[in-house]
Coordinates of C-alpha atoms in Angstrom, one line a residue:
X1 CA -138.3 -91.6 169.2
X2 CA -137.0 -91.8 172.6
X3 CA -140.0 -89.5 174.2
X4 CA -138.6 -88.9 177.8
X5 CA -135.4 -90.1 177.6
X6 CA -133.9 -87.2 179.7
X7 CA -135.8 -88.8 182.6
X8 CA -133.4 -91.1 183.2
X9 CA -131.0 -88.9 184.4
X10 CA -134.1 -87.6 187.0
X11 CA -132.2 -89.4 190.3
X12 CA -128.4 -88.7 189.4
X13 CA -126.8 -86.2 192.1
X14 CA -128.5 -89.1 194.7
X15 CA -127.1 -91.8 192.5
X16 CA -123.6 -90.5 191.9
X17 CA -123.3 -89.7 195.5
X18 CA -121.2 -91.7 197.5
X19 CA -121.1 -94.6 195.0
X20 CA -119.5 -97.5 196.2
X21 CA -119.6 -101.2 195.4
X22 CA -122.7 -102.2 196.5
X23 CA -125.0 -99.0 196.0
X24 CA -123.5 -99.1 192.6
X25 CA -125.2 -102.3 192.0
X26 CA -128.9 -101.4 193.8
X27 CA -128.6 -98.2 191.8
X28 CA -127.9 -100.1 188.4
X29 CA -131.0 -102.7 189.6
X30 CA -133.3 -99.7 189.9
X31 CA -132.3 -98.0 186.6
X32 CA -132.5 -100.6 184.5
X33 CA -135.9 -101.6 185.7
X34 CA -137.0 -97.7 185.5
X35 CA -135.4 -96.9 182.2
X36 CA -135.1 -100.7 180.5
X37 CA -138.0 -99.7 177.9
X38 CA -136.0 -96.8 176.2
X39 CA -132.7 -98.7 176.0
X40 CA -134.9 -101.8 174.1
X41 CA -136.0 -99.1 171.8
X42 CA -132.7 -98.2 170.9
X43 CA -131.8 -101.7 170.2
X44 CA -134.9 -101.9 168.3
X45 CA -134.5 -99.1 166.5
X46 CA -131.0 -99.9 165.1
X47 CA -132.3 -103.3 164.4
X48 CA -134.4 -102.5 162.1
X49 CA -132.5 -100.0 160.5
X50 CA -131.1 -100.3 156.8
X51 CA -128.3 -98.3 158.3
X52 CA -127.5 -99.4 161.5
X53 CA -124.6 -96.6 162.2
X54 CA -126.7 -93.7 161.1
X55 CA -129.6 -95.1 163.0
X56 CA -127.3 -95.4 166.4
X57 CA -125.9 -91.6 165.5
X58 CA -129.5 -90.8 165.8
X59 CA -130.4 -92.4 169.0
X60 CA -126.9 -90.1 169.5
X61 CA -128.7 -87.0 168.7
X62 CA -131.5 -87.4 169.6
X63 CA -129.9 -88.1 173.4
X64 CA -128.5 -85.2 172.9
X65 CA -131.0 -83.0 171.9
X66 CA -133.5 -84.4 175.5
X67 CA -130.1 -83.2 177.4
X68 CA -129.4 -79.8 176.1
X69 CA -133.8 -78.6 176.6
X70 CA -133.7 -80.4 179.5
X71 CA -130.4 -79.2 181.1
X72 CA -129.5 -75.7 179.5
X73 CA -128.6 -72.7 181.4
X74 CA -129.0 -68.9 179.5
X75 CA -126.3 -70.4 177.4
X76 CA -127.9 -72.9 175.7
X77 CA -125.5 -75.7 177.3
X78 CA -125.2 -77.6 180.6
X79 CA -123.3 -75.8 182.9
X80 CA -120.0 -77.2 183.6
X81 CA -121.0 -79.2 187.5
X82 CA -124.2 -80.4 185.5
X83 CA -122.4 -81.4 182.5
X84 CA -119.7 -83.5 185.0
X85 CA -122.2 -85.2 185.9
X86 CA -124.0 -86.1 183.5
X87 CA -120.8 -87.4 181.6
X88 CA -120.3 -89.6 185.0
X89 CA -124.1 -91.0 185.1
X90 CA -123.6 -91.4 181.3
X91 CA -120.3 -93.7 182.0
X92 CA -121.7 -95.5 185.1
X93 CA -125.8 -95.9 184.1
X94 CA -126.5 -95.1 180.5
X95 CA -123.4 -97.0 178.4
X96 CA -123.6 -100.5 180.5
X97 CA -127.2 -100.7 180.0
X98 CA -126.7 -100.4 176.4
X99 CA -124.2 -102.7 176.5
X100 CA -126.5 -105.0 178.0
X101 CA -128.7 -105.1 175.6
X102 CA -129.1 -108.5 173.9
X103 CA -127.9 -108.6 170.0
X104 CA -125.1 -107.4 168.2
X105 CA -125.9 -104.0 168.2
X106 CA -125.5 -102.8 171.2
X107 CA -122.0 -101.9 171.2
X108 CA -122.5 -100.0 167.5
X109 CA -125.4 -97.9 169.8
X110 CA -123.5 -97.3 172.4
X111 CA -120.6 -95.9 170.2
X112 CA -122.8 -94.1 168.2
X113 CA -123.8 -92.3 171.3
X114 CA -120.5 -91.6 172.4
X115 CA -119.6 -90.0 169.1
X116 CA -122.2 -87.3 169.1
X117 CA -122.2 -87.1 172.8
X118 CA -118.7 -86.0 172.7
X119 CA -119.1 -83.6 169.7
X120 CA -122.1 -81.7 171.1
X121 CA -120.7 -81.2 174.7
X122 CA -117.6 -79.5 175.6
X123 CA -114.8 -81.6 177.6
X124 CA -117.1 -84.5 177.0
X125 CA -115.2 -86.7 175.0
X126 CA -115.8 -89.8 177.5
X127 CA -115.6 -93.6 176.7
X128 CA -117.9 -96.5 177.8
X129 CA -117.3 -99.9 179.3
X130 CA -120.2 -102.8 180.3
X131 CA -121.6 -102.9 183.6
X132 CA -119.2 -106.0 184.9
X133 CA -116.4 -104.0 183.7
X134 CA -117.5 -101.4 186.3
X135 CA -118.7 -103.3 188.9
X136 CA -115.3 -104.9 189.4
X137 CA -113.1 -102.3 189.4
X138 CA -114.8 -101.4 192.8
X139 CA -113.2 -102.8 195.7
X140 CA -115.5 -100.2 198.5
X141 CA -115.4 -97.4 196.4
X142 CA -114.9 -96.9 192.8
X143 CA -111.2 -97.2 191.8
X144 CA -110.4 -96.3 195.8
X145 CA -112.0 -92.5 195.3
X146 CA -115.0 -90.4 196.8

């Protein structure tokens, strides 16, 4: 399930840099149309499940499981700058294309993810919102910072 998902954090220093209003929208354009086909599997996934919150703590895990091989250091976790990130592009790229999903499963996904995400990394306990959420609370520059 979900072979490759850790490449859709391949572009995120360039994507997290300098993010304002309207890059935050090209960026989100480009994503979506990279990544669109694991976030349909997710929904698909869950869909079909008989347990729809078990199946969205897998999607969780197994998330999880493309970050920490893709992403370790010597310690067997993200370092602290990479795991910053990561929380950010999760926040800002991964959660509102969840939530854009169509069906009513996409925000039971989305907090699945969210649980295990902020059980398997340390200071990671990070909340989601949808991508109009986001996008509004620019005015130049997200909430007047970077």
């Amino acid at each position: 399930m979900l072979q490759g998902i850790e490449t859709v954090f391949d572009n995120k220093e360039k994507m997290l840099k300098h993010l304002k209003k309207k890059s935050y929208e090209e960026n989100t354009e480009i994503f979506r149309e990279r990544n669109g086909h694991y976030f349909h599997e997710m929904a698909e996934y869950v869909g079909q499940a008989d347990d729809k919150e078990a199946a969205a703590r897998e999607i969780g895990e197994c998330l999880v499981k493309a970050v920490n091989d893709h992403f370790s250091n010597k310690k067997g976790k993200p370092d602290s700058r990479t795991q910053v990130d990561l929380n950010f592009f999760m926040i800002y790229y991964v959660f509102p294309s969840v939530l854009g999903l169509a069906g009513d499963d996409s925000g039971l996904i989305a907090e699945g993810i969210c649980q295990v995400w902020g059980k398997s990394f340390k200071e990671s306990s990070i909340q989601y919102t949808d991508y109009d959420t986001l996008y509004q609370s620019f005015r130049e520059k997200i909430f007047g910072i970077f």
